[in-house]
Coordinates of C-alpha atoms and ligand atoms in Angstrom, one line a residue:
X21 CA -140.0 -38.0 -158.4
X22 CA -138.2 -40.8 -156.2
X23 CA -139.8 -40.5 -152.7
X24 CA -138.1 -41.1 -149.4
X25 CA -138.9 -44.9 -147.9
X26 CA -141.8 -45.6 -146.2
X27 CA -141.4 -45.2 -142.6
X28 CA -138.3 -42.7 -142.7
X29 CA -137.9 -39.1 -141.8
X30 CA -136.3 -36.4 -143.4
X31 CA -134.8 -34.0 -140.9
X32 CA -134.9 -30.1 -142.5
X33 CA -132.1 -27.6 -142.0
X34 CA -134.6 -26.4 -139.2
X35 CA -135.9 -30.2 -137.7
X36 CA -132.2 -30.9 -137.5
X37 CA -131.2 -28.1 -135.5
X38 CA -134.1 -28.7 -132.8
X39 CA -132.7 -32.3 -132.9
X40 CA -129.2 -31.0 -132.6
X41 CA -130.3 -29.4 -129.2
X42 CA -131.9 -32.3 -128.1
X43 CA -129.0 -34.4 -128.4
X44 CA -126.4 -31.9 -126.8
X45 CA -128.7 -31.6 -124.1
X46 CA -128.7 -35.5 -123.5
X47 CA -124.9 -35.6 -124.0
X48 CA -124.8 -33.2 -121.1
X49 CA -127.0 -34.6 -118.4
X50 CA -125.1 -38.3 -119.5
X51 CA -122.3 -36.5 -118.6
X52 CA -123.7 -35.4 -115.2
X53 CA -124.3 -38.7 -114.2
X54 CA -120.8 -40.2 -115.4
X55 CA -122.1 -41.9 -118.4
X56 CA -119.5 -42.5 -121.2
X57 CA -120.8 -42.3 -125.0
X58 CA -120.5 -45.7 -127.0
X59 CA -121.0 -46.2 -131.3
X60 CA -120.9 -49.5 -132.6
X61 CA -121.4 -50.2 -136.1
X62 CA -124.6 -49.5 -138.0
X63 CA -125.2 -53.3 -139.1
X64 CA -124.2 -56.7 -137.1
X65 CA -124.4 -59.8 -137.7
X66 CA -127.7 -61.0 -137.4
X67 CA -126.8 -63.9 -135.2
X68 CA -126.7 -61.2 -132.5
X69 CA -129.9 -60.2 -132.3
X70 CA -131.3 -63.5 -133.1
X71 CA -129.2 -64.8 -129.8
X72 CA -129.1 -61.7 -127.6
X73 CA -133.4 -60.4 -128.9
X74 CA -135.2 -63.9 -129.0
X75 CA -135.7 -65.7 -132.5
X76 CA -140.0 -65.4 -131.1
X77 CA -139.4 -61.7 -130.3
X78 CA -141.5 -59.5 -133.2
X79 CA -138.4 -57.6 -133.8
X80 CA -136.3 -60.6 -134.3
X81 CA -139.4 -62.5 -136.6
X82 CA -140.6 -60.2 -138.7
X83 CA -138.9 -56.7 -138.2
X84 CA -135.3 -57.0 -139.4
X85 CA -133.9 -55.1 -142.1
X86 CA -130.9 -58.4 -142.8
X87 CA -129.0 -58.6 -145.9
X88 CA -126.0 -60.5 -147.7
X89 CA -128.3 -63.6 -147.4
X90 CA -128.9 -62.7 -144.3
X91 CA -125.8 -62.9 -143.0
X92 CA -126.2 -58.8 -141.4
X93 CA -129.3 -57.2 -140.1
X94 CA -129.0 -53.2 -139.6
X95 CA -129.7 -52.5 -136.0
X96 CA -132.9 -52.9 -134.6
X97 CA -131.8 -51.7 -130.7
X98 CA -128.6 -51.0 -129.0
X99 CA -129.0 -53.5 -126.3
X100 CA -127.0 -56.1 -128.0
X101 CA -124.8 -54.4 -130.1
X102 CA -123.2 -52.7 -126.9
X103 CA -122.8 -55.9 -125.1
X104 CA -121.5 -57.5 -128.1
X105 CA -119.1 -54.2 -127.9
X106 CA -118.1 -54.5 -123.9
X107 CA -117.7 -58.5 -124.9
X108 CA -115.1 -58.2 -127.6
X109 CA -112.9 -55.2 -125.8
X110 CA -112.8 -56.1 -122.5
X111 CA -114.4 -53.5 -121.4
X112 CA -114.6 -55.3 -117.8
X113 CA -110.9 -54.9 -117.6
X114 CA -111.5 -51.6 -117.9
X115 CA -113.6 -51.0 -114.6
X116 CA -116.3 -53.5 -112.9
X117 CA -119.1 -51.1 -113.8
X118 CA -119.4 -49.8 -117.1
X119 CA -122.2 -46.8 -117.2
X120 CA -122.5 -46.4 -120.8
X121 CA -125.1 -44.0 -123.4
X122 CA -125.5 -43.6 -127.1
X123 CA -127.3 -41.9 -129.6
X124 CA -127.9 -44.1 -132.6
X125 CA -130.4 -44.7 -135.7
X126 CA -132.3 -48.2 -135.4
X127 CA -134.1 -49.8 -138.1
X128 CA -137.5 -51.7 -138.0
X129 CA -139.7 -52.9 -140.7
X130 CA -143.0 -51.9 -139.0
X131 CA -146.1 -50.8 -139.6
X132 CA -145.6 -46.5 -139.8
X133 CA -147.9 -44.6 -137.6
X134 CA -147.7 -41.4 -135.4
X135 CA -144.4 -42.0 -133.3
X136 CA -143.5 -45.3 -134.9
X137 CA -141.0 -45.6 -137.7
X138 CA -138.8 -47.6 -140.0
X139 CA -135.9 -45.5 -139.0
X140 CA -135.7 -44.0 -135.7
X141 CA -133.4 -42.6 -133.2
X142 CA -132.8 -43.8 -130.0
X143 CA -130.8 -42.3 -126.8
X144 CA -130.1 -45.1 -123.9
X145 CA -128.5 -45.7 -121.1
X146 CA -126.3 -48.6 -119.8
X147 CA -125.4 -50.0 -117.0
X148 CA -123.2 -52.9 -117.3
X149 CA -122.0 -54.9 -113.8
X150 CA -123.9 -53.9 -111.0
X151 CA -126.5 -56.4 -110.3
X152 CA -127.4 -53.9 -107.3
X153 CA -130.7 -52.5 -106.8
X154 CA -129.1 -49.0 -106.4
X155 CA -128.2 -48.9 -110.4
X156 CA -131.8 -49.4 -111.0
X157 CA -132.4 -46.3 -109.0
X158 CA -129.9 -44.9 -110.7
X159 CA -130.9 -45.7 -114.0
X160 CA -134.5 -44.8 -113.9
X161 CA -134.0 -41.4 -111.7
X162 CA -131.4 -40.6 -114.8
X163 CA -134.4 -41.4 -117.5
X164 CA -136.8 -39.1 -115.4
X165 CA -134.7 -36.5 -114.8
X166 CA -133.8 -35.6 -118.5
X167 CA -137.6 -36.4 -119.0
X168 CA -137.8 -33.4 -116.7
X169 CA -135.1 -31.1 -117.6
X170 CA -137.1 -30.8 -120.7
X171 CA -139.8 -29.6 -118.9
X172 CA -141.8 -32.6 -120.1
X173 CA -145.1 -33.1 -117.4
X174 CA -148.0 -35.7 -117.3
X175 CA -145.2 -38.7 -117.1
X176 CA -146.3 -42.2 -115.8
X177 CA -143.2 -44.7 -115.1
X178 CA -144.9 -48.3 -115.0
X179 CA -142.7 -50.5 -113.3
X180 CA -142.7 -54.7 -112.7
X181 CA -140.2 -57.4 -111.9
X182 CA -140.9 -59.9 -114.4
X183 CA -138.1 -62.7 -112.4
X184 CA -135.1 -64.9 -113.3
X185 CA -135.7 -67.9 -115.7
X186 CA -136.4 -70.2 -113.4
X187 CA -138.8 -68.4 -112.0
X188 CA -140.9 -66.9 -115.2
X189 CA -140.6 -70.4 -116.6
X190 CA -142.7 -71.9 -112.9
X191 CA -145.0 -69.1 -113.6
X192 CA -145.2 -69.1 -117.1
X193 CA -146.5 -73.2 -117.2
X194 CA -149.3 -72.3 -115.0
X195 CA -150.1 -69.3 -117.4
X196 CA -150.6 -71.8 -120.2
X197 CA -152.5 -74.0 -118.1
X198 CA -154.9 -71.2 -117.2
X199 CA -154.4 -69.7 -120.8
X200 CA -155.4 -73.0 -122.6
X201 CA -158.9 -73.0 -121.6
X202 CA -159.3 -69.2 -123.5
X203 CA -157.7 -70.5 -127.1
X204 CA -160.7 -69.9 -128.8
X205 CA -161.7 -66.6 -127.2
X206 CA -157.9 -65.1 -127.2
X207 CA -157.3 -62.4 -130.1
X208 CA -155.5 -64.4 -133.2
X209 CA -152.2 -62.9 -132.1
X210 CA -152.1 -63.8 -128.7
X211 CA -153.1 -67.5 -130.1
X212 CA -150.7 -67.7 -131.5
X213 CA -147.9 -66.1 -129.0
X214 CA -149.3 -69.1 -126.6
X215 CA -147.5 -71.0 -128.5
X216 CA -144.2 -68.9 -129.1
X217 CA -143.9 -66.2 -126.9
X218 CA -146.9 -66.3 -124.2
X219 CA -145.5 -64.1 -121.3
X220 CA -146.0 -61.4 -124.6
X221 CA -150.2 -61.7 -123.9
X222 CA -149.8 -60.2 -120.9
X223 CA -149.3 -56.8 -122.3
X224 CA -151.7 -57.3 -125.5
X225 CA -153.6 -54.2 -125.8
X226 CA -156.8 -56.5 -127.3
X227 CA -159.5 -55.6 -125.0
X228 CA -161.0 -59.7 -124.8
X229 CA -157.3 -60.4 -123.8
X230 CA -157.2 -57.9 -121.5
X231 CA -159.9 -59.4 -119.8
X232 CA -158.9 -62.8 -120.0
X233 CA -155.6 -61.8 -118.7
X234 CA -157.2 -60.1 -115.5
X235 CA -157.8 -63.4 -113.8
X236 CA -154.7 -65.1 -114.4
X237 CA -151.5 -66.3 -112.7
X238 CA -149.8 -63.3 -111.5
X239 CA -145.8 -63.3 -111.8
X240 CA -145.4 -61.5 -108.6
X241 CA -146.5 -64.4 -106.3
X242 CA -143.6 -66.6 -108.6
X243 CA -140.8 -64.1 -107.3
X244 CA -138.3 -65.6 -104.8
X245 CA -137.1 -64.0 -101.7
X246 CA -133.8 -62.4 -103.7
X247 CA -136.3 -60.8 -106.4
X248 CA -139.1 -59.5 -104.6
X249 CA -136.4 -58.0 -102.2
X250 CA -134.9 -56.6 -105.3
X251 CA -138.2 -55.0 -106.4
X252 CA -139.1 -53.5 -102.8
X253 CA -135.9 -51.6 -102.8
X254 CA -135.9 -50.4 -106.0
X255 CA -139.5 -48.8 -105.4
X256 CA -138.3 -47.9 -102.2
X257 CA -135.6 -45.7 -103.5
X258 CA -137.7 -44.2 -106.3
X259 CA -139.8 -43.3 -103.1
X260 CA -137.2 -41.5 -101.4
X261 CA -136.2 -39.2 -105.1
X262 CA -139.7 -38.6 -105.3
X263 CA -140.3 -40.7 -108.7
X264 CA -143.7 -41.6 -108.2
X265 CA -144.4 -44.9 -109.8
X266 CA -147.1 -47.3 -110.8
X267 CA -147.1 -51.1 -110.7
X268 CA -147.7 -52.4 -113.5
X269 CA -147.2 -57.0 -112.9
X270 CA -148.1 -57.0 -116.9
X271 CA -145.4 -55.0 -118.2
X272 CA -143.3 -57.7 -119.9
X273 CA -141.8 -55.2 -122.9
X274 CA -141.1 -57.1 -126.1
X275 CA -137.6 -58.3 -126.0
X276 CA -136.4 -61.8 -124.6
X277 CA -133.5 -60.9 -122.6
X278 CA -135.2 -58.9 -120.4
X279 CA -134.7 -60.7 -116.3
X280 CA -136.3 -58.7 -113.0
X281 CA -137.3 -55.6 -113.3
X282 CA -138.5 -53.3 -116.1
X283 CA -140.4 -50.6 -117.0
X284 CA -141.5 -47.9 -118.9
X285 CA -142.1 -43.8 -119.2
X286 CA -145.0 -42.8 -120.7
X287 CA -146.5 -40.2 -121.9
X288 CA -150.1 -38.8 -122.0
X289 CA -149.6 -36.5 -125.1
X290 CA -148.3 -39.8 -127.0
X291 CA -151.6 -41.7 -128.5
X292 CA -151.6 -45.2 -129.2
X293 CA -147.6 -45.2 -128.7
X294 CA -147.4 -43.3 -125.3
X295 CA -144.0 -45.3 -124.4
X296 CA -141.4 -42.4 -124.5
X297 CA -139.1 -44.6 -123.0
X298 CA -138.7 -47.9 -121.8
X299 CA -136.0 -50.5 -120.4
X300 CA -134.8 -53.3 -117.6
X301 CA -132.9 -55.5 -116.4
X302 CA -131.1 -58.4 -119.2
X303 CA -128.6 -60.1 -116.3
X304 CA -128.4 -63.3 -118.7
X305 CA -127.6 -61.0 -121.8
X306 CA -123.7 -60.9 -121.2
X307 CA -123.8 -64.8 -120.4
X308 CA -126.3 -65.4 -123.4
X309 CA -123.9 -63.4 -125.8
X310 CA -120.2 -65.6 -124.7
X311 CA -119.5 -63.3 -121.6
X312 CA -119.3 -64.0 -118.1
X313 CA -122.2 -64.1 -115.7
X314 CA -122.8 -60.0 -115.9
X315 CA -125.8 -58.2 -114.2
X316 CA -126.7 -55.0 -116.5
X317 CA -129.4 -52.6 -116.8
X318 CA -130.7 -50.6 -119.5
X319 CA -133.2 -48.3 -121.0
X320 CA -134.0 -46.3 -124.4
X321 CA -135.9 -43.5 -125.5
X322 CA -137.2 -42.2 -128.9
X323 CA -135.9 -39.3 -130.2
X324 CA -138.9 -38.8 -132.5
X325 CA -141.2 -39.8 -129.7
X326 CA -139.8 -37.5 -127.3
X327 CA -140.0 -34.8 -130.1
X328 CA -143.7 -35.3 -130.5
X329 CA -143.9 -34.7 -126.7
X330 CA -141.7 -31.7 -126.7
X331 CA -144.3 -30.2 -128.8
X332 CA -147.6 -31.2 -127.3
X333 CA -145.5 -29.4 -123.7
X334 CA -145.0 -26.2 -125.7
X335 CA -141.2 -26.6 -125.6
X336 CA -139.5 -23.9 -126.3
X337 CA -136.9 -24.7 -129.1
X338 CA -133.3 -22.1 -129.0
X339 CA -134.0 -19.8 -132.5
X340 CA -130.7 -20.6 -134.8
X341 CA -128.1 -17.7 -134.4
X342 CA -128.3 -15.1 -137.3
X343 CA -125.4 -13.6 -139.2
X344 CA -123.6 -11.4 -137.0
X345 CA -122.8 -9.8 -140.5
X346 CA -124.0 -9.5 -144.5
X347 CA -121.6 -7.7 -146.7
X348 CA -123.7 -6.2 -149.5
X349 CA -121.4 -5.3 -152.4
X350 CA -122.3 -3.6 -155.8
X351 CA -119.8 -4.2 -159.3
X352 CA -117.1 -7.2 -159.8
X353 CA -114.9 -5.3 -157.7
X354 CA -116.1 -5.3 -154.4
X355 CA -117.6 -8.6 -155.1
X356 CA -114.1 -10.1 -155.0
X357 CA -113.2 -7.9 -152.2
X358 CA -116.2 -9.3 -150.4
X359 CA -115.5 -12.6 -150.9
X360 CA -111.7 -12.3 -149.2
X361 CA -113.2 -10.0 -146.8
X362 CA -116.2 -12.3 -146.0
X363 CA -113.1 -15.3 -145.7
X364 CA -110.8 -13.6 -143.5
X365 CA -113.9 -12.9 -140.9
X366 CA -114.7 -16.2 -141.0
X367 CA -111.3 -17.3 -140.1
X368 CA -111.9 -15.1 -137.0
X369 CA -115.0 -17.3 -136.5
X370 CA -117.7 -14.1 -137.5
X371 CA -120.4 -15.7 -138.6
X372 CA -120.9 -13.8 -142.5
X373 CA -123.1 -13.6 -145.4
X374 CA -123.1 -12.5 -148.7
X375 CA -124.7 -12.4 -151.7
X376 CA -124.2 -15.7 -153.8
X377 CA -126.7 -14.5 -156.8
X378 CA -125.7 -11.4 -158.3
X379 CA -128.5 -9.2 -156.7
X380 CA -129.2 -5.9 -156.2
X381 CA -128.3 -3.7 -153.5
X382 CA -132.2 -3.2 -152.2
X383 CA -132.6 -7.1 -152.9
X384 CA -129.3 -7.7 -150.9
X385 CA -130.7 -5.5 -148.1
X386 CA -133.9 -6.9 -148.1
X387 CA -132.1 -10.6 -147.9
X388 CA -129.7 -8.6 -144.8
X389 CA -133.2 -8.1 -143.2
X390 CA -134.8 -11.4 -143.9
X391 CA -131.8 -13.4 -142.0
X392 CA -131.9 -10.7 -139.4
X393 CA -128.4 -9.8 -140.0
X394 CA -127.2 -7.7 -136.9
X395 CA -124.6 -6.0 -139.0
X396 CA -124.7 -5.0 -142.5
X397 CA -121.8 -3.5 -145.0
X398 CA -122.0 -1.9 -148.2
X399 CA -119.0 -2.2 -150.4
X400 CA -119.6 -0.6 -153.9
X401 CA -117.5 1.9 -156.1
X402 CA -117.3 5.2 -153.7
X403 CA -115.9 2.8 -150.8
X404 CA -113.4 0.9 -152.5
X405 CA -111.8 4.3 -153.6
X406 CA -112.2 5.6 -150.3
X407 CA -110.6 2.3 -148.9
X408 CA -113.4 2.8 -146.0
X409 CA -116.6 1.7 -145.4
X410 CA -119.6 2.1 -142.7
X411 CA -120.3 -0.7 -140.6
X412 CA -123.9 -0.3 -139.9
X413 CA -125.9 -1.9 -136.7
X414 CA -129.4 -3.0 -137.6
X415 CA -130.4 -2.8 -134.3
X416 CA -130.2 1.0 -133.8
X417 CA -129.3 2.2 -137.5
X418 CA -125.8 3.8 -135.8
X419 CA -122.9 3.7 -138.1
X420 CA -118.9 3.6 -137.5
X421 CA -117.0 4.1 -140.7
X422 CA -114.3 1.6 -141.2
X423 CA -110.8 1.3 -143.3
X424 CA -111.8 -1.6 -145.7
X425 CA -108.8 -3.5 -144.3
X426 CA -109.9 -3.3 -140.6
X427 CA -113.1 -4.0 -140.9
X428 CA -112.2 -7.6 -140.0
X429 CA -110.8 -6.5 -136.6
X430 CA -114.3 -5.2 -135.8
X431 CA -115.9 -6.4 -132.5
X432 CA -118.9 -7.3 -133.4
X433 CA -120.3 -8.9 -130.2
Ligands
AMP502 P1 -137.7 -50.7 -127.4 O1 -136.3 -50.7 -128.0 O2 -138.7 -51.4 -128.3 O3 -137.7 -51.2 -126.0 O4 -138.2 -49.2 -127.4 C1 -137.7 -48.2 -126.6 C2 -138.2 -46.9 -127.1 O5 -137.8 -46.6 -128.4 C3 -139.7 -46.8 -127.2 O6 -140.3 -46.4 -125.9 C4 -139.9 -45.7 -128.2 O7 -139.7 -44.4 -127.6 C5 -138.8 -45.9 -129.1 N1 -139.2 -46.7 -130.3 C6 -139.2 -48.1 -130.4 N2 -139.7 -48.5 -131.6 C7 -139.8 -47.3 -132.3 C8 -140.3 -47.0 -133.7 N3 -140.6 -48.0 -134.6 N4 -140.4 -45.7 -134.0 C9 -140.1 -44.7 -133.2 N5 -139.7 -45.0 -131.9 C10 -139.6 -46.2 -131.5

């Protein structure tokens, strides 16, 4: 038996339905808040998310899917690929502020656990040429609110400013300086990030880096007037919607192009990987990827994560529609008669059954029952020579008898 891949999901006729509703849902609260739907192709070039994620980033080191000698790397996030997008057409041109979402599969050769795949699905939002502190607002009231429109409770956002370059790159050469004297007590990882990535320990979940992390430089006090401004009103306006918030001066998140402020929904039904959501600020990203100087801000949220939540808040899922009608026929006859008749109604957009397996009439009733057909018909010899048949309703058992040939006028709301 060949397996599925390590990592990946398969989504039943039932699991994709419940998705299904999820994403119409999304599409329609995006919509709400003037957000326009984006695709962009499954793969890029991997230069793309080398430049635009960070060549020390652990999606960008070891978690790419790349192929054709590496030339293209299947899509690990969105981030880049849209900018990459609003780069190449102009979107600019179109208007100063492009508020953008998607729905898209992303691909990362991790380590599979609860909530953490190879393949995954992500739904984010974009905001691409406001550098105001308003489309913050905007952005994270938009990420809570769908949060809540699912009825999800027990959410935590965690929120930081994490600076501009020049001021993460003051901070981050007194946090080596402070770091250096802990090399030996430091978890191997975050050794090792010292020397690639070290603004990364700050979030390390190793409790002896935890520690070590409590007493060091803090990348507030490095924030200029224009940043911690920045910060103030952002938490100021998440005040005033009644987001409350937490302050959290380790959140870093993982990706490189990340500038001023970020942060993250979590959950407590999640275990380990109790991010739902996360996202920030990446005002170098356009710049980085050939742009012009372009303030954005973005989030994204797991589909299969917030599916795992759905459940532990008892979410009710909509039941899939059942047939309105089954046709149950007996002989060749009314078989074919059926099958036009089952057609034409479909035309009329009835949803119809019938029997694809030769059964009997009890084992085509009992099938009628199983889907919880609302209507059933019975077409054997007596009602083709009649020309008429009863059209039954489950419901109540009441029956209107029917010329065969107007049976597909019925009205059977
Ligand atoms: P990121 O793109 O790493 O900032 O992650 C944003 C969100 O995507 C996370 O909060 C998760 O909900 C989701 N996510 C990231 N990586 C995975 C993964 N490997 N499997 C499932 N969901 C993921």
């Amino acid at each position: 038996m060949i397996t599925k891949p390590k990592g990946t999901l398969d989504f039943l006729p039932e699991d994709a339905f419940k998705r299904l509703h999820v994403e119409e849902k999304l599409r329609k609260i995006a919509a709400v808040f003037n957000y326009r739907e984006i695709r962009t192709p499954a793969f890029e070039k991997t230069e793309l998310f080398r430049r635009g994620i960070g060549e020390e980033t652990d999606i960008v080191s070891k978690e790419m899917y790349s192929f054709n000698d590496n030339e293209f790397t299947l899509k690990p996030e969105m981030t880049a690929p849209v900018i990459r997008s609003y780069i190449e057409n102009s979107l600019y041109n179109i208007s100063p502020v492009q508020k953008l979402y998607y729905i898209s599969n992303m691909y990362r050769h991790e380590r599979p656990q609860a909530g953490r795949y190879r393949e995954f699905s992500q739904f984010g939002a974009e905001i691409i040429g406001s550098g105001e502190y308003t489309a913050d607002i905007e952005l994270i009231a938009l990420g809570m609110f769908f949060l809540k429109e699912f009825g999800i409770k027990n959410l935590k956002i965690k929120i930081n400013n994490i600076g501009n370059l020049t001021e993460r790159s003051a901070f981050l050469k007194d946090l080596k300086l402070y770091l250096n004297d802990y090399t030996q007590k430091l978890s191997s990882e975050s050794a090792r990030r010292l020397f690639t990535n070290p603004l990364r320990i700050l979030d390390s979940k190793d409790q002896k880096d935890i520690e070590i992390v409590k007493n060091a430089p803090v990348l507030y006090d490095y924030l200029g007037e224009e940043n911690k401004n920045h910060f103030q009103n952002v938490l100021g306006g998440l005040k005033s919607l009644d987001i409350d918030y937490e302050i959290d001066h380790n959140l870093v998140r993982g990706l490189d192009y990340y500038t001023s402020t970020t942060f993250e929904i979590l959950s407590e039904n999640l275990g380990a990987q109790n991010a739902v959501l996360g996202g920030g600020r990446y005002d170098m990203l356009v710049q980085q990827l050939g742009g012009k100087p372009t303030p954005a801000i973005g989030f994204a949220c797991g589909l299969e994560r917030l599916t795992l939540v759905l459940q532990a808040n008892n979410y009710i899922f909509p039941e899939p529609k059942s047939p309105d009608l089954y046709l149950i026929t007996s002989g060749e006859k009314a078989k074919n008669k059926a099958l036009v008749l089952a057609y034409n109604l479909r035309m009329k957009n009835v949803y119809c059954e019938l029997d694809l397996l030769g059964r009997s009439i009890k084992s085509q009733m009992k099938e009628a029952n199983k889907l919880n057909a609302r209507y059933v018909v019975v077409i054997g010899e007596d009602e083709l020579s009649k020309n008429s048949a009863k059209i039954k309703k489950m419901a109540d058992g009441s029956e209107v008898e029917t010329a065969l040939n107007d049976i597909v006028n019925y009205n059977f709301n």
